[in-house]
Structure formats: C-alpha cells, structure tokens
Coordinates of C-alpha atoms in Angstrom, one line a residue:
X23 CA -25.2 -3.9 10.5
X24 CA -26.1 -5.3 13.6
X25 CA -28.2 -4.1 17.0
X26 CA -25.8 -1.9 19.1
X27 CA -27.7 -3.9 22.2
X28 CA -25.7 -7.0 20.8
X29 CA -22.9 -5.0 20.4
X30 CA -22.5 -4.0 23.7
X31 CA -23.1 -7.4 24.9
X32 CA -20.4 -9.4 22.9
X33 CA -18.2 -6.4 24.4
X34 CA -19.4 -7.6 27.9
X35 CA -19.1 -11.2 27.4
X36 CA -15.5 -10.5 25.5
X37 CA -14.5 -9.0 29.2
X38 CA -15.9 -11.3 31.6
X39 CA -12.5 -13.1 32.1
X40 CA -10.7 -10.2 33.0
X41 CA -9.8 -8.5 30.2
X42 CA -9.4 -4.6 30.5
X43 CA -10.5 -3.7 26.6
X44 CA -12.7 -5.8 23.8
X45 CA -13.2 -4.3 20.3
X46 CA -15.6 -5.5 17.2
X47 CA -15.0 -5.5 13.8
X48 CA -17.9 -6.1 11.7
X49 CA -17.2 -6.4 8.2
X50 CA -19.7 -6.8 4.8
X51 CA -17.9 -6.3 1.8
X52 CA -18.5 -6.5 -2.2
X53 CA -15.8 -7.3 -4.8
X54 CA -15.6 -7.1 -8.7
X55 CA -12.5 -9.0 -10.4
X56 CA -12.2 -9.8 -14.2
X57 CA -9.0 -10.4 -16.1
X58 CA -9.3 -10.2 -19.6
X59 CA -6.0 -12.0 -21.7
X60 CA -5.4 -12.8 -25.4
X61 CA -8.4 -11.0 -25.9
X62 CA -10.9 -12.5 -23.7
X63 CA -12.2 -12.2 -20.4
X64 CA -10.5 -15.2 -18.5
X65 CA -11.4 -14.5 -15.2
X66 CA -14.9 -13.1 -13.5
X67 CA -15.3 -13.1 -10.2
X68 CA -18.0 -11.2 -8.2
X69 CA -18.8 -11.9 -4.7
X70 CA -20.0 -10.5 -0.8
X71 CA -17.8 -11.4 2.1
X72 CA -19.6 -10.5 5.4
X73 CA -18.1 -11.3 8.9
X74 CA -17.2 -10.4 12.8
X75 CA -13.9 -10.0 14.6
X76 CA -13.8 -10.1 18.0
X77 CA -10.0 -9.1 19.9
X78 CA -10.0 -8.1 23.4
X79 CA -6.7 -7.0 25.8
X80 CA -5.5 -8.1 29.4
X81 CA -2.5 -5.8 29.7
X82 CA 0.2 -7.1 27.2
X83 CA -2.0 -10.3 25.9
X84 CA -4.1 -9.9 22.8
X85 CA -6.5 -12.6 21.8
X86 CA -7.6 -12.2 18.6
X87 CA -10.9 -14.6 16.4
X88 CA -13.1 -13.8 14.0
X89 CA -16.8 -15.4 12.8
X90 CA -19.2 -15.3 10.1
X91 CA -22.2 -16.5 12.3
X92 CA -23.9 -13.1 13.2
X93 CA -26.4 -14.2 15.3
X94 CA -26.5 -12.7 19.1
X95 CA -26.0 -16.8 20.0
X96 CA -23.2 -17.3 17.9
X97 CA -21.3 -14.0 18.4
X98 CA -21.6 -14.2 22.3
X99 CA -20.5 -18.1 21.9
X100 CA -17.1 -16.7 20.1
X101 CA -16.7 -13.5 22.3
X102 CA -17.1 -16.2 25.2
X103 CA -14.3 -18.7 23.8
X104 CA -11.9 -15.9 23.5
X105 CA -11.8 -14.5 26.8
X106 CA -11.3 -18.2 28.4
X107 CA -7.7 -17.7 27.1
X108 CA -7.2 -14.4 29.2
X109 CA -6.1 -14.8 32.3
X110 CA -7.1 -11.1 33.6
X111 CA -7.3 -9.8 37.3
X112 CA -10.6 -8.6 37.2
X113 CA -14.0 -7.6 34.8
X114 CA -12.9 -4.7 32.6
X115 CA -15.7 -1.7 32.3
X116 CA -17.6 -1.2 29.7
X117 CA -18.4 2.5 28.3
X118 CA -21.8 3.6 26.8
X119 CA -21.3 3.5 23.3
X120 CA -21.7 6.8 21.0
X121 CA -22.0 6.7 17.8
X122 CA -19.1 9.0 16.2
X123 CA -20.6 10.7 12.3
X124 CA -17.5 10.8 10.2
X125 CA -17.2 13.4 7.5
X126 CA -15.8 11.2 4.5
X127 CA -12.6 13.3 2.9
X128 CA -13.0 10.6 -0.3
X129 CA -15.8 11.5 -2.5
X130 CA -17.3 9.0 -4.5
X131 CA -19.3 9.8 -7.6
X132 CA -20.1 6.1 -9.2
X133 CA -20.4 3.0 -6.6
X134 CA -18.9 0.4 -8.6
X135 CA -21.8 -1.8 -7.2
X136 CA -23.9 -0.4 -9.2
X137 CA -22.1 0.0 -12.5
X138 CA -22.8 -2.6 -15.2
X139 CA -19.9 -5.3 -15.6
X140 CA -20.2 -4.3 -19.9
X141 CA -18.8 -0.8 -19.1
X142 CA -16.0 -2.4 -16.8
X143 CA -15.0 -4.5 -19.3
X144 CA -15.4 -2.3 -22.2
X145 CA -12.9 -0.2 -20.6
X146 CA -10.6 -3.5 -20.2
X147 CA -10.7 -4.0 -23.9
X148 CA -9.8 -0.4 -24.8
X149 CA -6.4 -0.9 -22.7
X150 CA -6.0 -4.2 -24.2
X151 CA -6.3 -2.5 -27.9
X152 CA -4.1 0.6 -27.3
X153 CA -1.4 -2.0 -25.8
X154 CA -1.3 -4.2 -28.0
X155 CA -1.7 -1.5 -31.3
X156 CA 1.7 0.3 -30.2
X157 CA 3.6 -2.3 -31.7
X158 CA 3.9 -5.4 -33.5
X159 CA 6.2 -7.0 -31.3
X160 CA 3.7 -6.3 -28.1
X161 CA 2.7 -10.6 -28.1
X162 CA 0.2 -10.3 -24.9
X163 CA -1.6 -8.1 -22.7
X164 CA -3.4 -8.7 -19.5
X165 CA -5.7 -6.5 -18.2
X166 CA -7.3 -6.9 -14.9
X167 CA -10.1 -4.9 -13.5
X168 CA -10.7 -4.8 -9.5
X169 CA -13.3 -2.7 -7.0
X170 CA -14.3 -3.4 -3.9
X171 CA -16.8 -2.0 -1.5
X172 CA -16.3 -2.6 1.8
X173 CA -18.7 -1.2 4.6
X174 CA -17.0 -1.3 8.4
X175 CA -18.4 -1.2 11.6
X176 CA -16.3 -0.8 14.7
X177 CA -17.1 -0.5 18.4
X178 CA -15.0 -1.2 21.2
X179 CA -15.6 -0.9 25.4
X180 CA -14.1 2.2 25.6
X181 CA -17.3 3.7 23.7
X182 CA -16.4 3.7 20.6
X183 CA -18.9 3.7 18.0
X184 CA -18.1 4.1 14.1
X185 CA -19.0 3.1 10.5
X186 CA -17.3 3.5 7.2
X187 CA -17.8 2.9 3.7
X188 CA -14.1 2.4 1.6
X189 CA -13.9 2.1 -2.4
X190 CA -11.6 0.9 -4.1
X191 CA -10.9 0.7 -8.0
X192 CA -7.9 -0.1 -9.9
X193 CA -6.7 -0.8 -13.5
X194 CA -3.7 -2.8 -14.2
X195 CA -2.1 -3.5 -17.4
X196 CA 0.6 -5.9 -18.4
X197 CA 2.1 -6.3 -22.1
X198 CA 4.7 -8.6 -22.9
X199 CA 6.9 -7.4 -26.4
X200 CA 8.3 -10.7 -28.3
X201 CA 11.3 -10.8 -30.9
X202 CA 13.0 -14.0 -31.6
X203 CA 14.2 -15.5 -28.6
X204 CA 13.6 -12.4 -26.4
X205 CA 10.8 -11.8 -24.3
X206 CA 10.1 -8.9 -22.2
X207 CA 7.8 -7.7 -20.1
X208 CA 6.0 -3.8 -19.2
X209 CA 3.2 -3.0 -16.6
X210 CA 1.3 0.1 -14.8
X211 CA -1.5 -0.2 -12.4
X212 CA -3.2 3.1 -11.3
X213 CA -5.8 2.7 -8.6
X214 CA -7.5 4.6 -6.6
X215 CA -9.7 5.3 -3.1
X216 CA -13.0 6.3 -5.6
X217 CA -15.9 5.0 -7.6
X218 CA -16.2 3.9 -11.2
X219 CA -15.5 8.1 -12.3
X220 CA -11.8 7.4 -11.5
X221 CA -11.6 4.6 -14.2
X222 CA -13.4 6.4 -16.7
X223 CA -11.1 9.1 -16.8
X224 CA -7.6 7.5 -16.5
X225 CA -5.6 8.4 -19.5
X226 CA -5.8 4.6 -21.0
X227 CA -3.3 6.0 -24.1
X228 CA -1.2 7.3 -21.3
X229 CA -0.8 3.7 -18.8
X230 CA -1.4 1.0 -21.5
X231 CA 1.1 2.4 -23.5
X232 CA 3.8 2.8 -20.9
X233 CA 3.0 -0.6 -20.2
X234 CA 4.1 -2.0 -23.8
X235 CA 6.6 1.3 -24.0
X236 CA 8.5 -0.3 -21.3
X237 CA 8.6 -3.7 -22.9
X238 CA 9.5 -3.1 -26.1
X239 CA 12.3 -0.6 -24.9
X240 CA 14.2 -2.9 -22.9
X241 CA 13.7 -6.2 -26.0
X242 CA 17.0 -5.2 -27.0
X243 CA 18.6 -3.3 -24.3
X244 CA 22.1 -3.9 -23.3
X245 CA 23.4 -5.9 -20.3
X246 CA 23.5 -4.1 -17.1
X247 CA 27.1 -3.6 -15.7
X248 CA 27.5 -4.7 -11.9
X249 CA 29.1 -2.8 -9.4
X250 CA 28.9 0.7 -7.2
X251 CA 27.1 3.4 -8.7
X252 CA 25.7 7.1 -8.0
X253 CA 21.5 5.5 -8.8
X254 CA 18.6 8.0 -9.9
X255 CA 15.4 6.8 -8.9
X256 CA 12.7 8.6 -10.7
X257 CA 9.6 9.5 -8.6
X258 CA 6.2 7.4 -8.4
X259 CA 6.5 4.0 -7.9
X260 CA 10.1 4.2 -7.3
X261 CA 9.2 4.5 -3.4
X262 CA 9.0 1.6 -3.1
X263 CA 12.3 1.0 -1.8
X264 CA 12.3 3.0 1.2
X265 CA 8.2 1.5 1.7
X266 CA 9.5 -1.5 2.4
X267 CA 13.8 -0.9 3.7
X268 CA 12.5 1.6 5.4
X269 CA 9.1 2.1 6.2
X270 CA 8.3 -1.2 7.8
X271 CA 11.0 -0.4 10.2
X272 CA 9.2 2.9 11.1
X273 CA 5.8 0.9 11.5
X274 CA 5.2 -0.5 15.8
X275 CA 4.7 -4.1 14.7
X276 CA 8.1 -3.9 14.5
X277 CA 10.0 -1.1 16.7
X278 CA 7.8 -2.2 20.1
X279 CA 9.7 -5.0 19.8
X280 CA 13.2 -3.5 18.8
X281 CA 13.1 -5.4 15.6
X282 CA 13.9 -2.6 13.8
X283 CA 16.9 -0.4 13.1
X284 CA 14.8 2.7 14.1
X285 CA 14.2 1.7 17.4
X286 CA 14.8 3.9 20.6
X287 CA 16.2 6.7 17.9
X288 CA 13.5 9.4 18.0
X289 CA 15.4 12.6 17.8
X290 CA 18.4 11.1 16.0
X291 CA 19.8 11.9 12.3
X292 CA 18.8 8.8 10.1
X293 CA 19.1 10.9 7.1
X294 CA 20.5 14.1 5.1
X295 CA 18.4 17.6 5.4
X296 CA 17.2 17.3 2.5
X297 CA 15.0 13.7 3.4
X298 CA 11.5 14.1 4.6
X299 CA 9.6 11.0 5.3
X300 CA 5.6 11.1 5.2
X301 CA 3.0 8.9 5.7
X302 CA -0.6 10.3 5.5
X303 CA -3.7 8.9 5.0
X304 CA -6.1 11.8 4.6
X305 CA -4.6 12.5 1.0
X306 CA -8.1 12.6 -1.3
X307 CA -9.6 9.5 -2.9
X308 CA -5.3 8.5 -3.1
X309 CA -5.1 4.3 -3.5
X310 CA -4.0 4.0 0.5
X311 CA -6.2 6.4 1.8
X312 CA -8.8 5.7 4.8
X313 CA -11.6 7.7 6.5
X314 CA -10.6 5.9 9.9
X315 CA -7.9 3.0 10.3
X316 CA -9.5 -0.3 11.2
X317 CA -9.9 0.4 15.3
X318 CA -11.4 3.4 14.4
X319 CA -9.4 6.1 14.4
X320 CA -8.9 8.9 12.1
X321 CA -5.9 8.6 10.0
X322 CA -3.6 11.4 9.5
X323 CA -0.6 12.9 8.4
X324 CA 2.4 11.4 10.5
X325 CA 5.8 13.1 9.6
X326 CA 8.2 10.3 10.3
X327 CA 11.3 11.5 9.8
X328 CA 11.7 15.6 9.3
X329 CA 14.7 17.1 7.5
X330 CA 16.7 14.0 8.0
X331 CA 15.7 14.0 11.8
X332 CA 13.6 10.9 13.3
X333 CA 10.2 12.2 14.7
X334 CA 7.9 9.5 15.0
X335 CA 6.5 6.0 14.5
X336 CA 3.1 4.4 13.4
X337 CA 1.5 3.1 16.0
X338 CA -1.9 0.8 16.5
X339 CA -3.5 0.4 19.7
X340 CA -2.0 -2.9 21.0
X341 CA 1.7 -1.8 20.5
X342 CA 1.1 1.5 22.1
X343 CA 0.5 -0.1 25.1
X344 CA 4.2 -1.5 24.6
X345 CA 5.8 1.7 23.9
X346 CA 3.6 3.5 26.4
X347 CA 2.4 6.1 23.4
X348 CA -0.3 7.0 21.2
X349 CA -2.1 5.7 18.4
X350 CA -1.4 7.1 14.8
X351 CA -4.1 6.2 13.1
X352 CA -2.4 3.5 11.3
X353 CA -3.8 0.2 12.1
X354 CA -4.8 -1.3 9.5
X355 CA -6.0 -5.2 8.2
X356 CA -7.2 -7.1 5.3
X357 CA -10.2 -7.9 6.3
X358 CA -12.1 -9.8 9.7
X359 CA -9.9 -12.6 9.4
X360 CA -6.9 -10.4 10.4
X361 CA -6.0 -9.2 13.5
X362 CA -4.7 -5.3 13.0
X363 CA -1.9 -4.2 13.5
X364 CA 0.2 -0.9 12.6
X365 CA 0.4 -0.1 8.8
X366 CA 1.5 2.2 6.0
X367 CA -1.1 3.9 3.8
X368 CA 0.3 6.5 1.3
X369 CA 4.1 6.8 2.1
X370 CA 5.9 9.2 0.4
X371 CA 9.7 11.2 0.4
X372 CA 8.8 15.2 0.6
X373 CA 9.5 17.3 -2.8
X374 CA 12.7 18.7 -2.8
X375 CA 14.2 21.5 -4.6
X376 CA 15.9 20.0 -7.5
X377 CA 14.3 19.5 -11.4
X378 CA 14.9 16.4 -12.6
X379 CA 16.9 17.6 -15.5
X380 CA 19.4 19.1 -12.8
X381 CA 19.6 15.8 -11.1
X382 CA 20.5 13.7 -14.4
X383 CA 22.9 16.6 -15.9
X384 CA 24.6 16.5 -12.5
X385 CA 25.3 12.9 -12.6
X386 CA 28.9 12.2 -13.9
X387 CA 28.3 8.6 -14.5
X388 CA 25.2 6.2 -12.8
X389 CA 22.2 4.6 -13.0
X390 CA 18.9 5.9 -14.0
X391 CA 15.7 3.6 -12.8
X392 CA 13.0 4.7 -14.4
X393 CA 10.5 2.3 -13.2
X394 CA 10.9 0.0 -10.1
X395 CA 9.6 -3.7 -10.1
X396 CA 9.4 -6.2 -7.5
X397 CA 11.9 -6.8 -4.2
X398 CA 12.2 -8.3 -1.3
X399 CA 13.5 -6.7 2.2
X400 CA 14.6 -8.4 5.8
X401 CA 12.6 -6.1 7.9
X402 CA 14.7 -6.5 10.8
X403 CA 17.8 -5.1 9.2
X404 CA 16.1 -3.0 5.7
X405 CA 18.3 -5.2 3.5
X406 CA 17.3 -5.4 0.8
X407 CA 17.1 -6.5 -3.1
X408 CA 14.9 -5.1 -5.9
X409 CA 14.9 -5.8 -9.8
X410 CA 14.4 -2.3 -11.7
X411 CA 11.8 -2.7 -14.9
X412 CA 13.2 0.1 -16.8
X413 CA 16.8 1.4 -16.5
X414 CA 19.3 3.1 -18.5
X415 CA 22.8 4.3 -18.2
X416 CA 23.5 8.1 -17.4
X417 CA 26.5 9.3 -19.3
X418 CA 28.3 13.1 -18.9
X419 CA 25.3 14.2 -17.6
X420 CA 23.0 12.7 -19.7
X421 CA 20.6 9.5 -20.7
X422 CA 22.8 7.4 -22.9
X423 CA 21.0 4.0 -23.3
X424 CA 18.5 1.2 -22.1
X425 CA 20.1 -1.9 -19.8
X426 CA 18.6 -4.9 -18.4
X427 CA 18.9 -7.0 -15.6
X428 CA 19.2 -4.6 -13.2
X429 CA 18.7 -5.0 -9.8
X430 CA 19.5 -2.4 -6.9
X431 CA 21.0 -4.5 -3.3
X432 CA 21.6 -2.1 -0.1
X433 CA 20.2 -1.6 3.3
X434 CA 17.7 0.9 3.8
X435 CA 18.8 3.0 6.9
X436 CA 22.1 3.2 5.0
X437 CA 20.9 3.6 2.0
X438 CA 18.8 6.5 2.9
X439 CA 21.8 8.3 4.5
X440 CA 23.2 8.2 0.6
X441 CA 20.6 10.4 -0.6
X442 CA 22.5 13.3 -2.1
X443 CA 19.5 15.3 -4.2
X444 CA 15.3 15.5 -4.0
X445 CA 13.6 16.4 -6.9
X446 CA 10.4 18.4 -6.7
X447 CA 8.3 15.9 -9.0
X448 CA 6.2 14.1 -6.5
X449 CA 4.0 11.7 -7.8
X450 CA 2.2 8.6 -6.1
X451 CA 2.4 5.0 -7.2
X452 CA -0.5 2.1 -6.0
X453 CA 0.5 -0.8 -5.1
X454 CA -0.5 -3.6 -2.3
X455 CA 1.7 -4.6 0.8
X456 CA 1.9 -7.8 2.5
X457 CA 2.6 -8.1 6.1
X458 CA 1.0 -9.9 9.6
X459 CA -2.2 -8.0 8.9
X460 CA -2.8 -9.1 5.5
X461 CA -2.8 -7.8 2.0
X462 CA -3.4 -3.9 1.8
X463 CA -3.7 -0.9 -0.9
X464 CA -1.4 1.8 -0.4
X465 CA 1.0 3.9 -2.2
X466 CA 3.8 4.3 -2.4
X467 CA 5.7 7.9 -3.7
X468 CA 8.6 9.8 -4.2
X469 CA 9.9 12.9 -6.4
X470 CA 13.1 11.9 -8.3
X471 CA 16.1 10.8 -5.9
X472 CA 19.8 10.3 -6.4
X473 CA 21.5 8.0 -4.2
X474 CA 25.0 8.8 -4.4
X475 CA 26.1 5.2 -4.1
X476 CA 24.1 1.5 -4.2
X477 CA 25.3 -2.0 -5.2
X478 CA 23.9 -2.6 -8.7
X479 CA 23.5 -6.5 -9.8
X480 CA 23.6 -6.6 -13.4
X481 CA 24.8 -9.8 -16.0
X482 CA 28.6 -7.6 -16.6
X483 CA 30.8 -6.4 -15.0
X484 CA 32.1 -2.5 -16.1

C-alpha cells in the first residue's frame, strides 16, 4: 500500500524521542450496506475508508494517532507529533523489516467487491418474502445486507512485516408479528469470515423463518414467572452470556489491571469439570475469525479455562508488557482510528456429553431459553442482565409452554460455577462486540447448558 522505505522511516521518526517500539497500521477498506424494509431498499450505502495508525511504546506509556494523509510528509509529520509526548531514555532500534507470506486458513470464493448490488439485494427480497409469507400476523421485516473488504498492512520496529485481506458478509433478518395490541418481535443474523458464496447458500427458509417463528410464538405467550430457577440455555447464540460475564474478564484490557474477577487466578477452579472455555480464531471462514490479529500475529486456539481449571488469558502486545507474558494473538480493533487492544474472536463453551433431550427430561422444573437477546454486563464484577427472545417453561421433564418477559440477572464467575450439564450440540452464533477497541465481528457459541440456578426477571411472580 505504501513504499516499505517510508515505512521504515515513520518507524524511525516514531522512535526518535525515546521510545523503545513503534508499529503501523495501514488500513484501505471497502464496505456494502443496504437495508431493505416494508418492501424497499431504505438504506444503500457503499463506500472506501483508507488510513494510517501510528502507536509507539516507552516502557509502560503507549501513544496512540492515526491519519488519512498518506504522504511520506504527512505520515512523518504525525509519527513526529506522537513521539513528542514520550518521554523515553534513549532512541529505540529499529529492525530490518521482512516481509512474513501468510497462508490464509479462510477461503474466499466470490469478493463481494465484485458482485453486482442486484444479486445482493435479490437475495434481500427472498428473506423479506419467506418472512413475511409464514404468517399473516408477520406486519414487518427488515433485512439488512453487510460485506466488507478490508486489506491490512502492519509493520512494526521489531521487523515485522505483514499484509492481510479479511471478508466479511452477513445477513440479518428481523420480523415483527402484530395482533391487536400486541407486537412482538423475532431476528437471526448468520455471518460469516467468506465471500458472496456464503450468502448464496444460507438456508434463507431456514433463518427468515426462525426470525418470524420466533415472533409469532411468543404474540400470545404467557407472562414469565420471577424468581430462582434451574435455566437451560440452548447452544448458538446463547453464549453470549458467558462472552460478555465472563469472557471480557478473561481478555488483558482488563486483568493487567486487576479489573477483573479472574485476575492472579491462573491454576484456580473457576468452574465444574465439565466447563471448557475456548477462544480460537483459526476456526474456517467462522464470523470472528482472523488470518493475523491486528499487530500481526497469528491467532490461535487459546484454551482459557480447561475442565473447570483457569489456564490462560488473551493478551495483546501492550498489556503483556504489564503482566510480563506473551501475546495471544488476540488484539484486535475496529479500524485505524482505534488503538488495539486484547479481544475475543469466536468464543465458545467445549461440547459436553449430554443430548439435549437428556438435559430437558432431566429438568424437574426451570427455564428453557431458546434464543438469547440483548444484555448488559459490569466488566469489573461479570454482573450481569440479559432479556431472553424466546423462552418457555420446562415442566416434569418436558417443554410445556412459551413465556415472555424474561430476563436472566447473575454474575458470571458465579454463575459459571452453577453449570451442572454440557450438551454436545455446539453451534456458533455471529454477533458484534463493543469495547475500548471499537466495534468487532465475533461469535459467540455454546452446546446446550443448564445452569442449575439464576435469578429470572419476569412480569409474575410463581
């Protein structure tokens, strides 16, 4: 994207200050993003972002800016700014760079770039038709339509030299079922690290009508009962409690700085046998996958907690300076304008042994969440409070009826502790995370789980 001779010197002029490391992050990426609603295409956006971050290190002080003027003026001018704010000992050393070839694990078939935008949004209207056919009562859908290409550069003072191409495409749906006065609402959104081929063959029958399956089911479901409960989380997208109780405590951002209930408890039980944690980034053309993280390092598989034992963190480069370890291959950023830092990418409970029809026949009396929806979490202490889309009551054993309202409230460390059975249905959901980095794509997963207790807010009491 640009000469490695001007590379090398915005890496020298990041340094002259006395910083010990200085990194680039050259960024040029392409985005499609239609919505189509009642029918028609509301929303069409199609643009190129292209820019430069520049972040160099004195010891424990990071300096972080970014730029979109690529010239070898301009990027020396901003490389120079920077490193007026470090207040180093000495001029750090620069290494030769080397360029490192990857081997991309994600095959893509069909850039999106170069797909036309009346196949994309033929494939919007299908999803739209199927939703909205399943039922009378479905009153709106909204489809939305997203890819993005985004090619990566990233060189640093320790020699580092690589490039990456990531693609992203994703399909969500949303219907909303109407009868009366009662209005409810369904969604699914599969997405993927591939090309165009991955929308073209996603069951559309399969996710738009789940999507109004879910909202006409709950139109006249009962009032959820309040209280303590034995919960069964069924697998997919119901990770996402323990992504965000429990893996954000796991991630460096926040254990470097012991803002996090995992902190300085490697080796410790922080959950049954049965519980094994996972975050991996290598898993093929999956929505959170990466080639490298964004300072350039492969990802991997990191086994955070194995068998209910603690192993491990994710770590970026900064913060493993302040726990005086290693990089996992998990920083991650939205784009130039974000300083990295360490994220999740697909973060997923291990299969178990149990079939789901064990776990619900097993289950006296509880709560059956079959699809999660949105939350919110205190980071610091993994309390949290989520609303569940789709639930039912379990009764003797068995699925007795739809309820509403639900929400699950608990703490994460604790509540993972309460796991009691692991199914052996693993399945991944997409989703994207906020956090000091930005906005990201990962997944989130889990076979069916039974907590054998969690506070459920509901509109009765039982």
């Amino acid at each position: 994207m640009i000469k490695q001779s001007i590379i090398e010197n915005v890496l020298e002029a990041a340094l002259a200050t006395g910083g010990d490391f200085s990194e680039i992050f050259i960024e040029d990426k392409y985005v499609n993003d239609f919505v189509l609603q009642s029918g028609k295409i509301e929303q069409s956006i199609s643009g190129r972002d292209f820019g430069i971050g520049i972040r160099i290190f004195s010891g424990l002080q990071s300096i972080y800016t970014y730029t979109n003027d690529f010239s070898e003026e301009g990027l020396l001018a901003a490389a120079e700014r920077a490193a007026l704010a470090i207040k180093g000992g000495g001029s750090g050393t620069i290494h030769p760079l080397h360029k490192e070839i990857i081997t991309p694990i994600h095959q893509i078939l069909h850039m999106p770039r170069t797909v036309e935008h009346t196949r994309k949004t033929a494939v919007m209207r299908q999803a739209d038709a199927i939703a909205r056919h399943y039922d009378p009562r479905i009153h709106q859908v909204k489809v939305r339509y997203l890819d993005e290409q985004q090619n990566v550069l990233i060189a640093n003072s320790e020699g580092k030299f690589v490039e990456d191409t990531r693609v992203h495409s994703r399909l969500s749906m949303q219907a909303t079922a109407t009868e009366g006065t009662e209005v409810q609402t369904g969604f699914y959104g599969p997405g993927a690290h591939a090309g165009f081929e991955f929308i073209e063959k996603l069951d559309l029958n399969h996710y738009a009508g789940e999507a109004a399956r879910i909202a006409v089911t709950m139109l006249h479901a009962d009032e959820c009962p309040s209280g303590k409960f034995p919960v069964i989380i069924d697998n997919e997208f119901g990770g996402v409690i323990f992504h965000e109780a429990c893996g954000h405590g796991l991630e460096a951002t926040a254990v470097a700085k012991n803002n996090s209930v995992f902190a300085n408890r490697i080796g410790e039980r922080v959950a049954p046998e049965i519980v094994t944690y996972i975050d991996d980034g290598t898993l093929p053309n999956e929505w959170g996958s990466l080639n490298i993280d964004d300072e350039g390092e492969k990802t991997r598989k990191n086994v955070l907690i194995e068998n209910g034992i603690l192993k491990g963190y994710l770590i970026d480069k900064f913060n493993a300076r302040r726990m005086n370890a290693q990089p996992t291959g998990s920083s991650r950023r939205q784009s130039y304008r974000f300083n990295p830092t360490s994220r999740m990418t697909n973060t997923y409970i291990a299969p178990g042994t149990s079939t789901p029809a064990d776990i619900i026949s097993s289950t006296e009396y509880g709560i059956y969440a079959k699809y999660m929806g949105g939350g919110q979490v205190s980071p610091a202490t993994g309390d949290y409070n989520f609303a569940v889309m789709e639930a039912y009551i379990i009764k003797d054993g068995k699925i007795e009826r739809p309820v509403r309202g639900a929400t699950l409230i608990g703490n994460g460390a604790k509540t993972l502790q309460l796991v009691d059975r692991v199914g052996n249905n693993l399945a991944h959901g997409a989703g994207m995370c906020g956090s000091l980095s930005g906005s990201l794509p990962v997944n989130v997963g889990q076979p069916m789980i039974r907590v054998s207790e969690i506070t459920v807010g509901g509109t009765k009491g039982e």
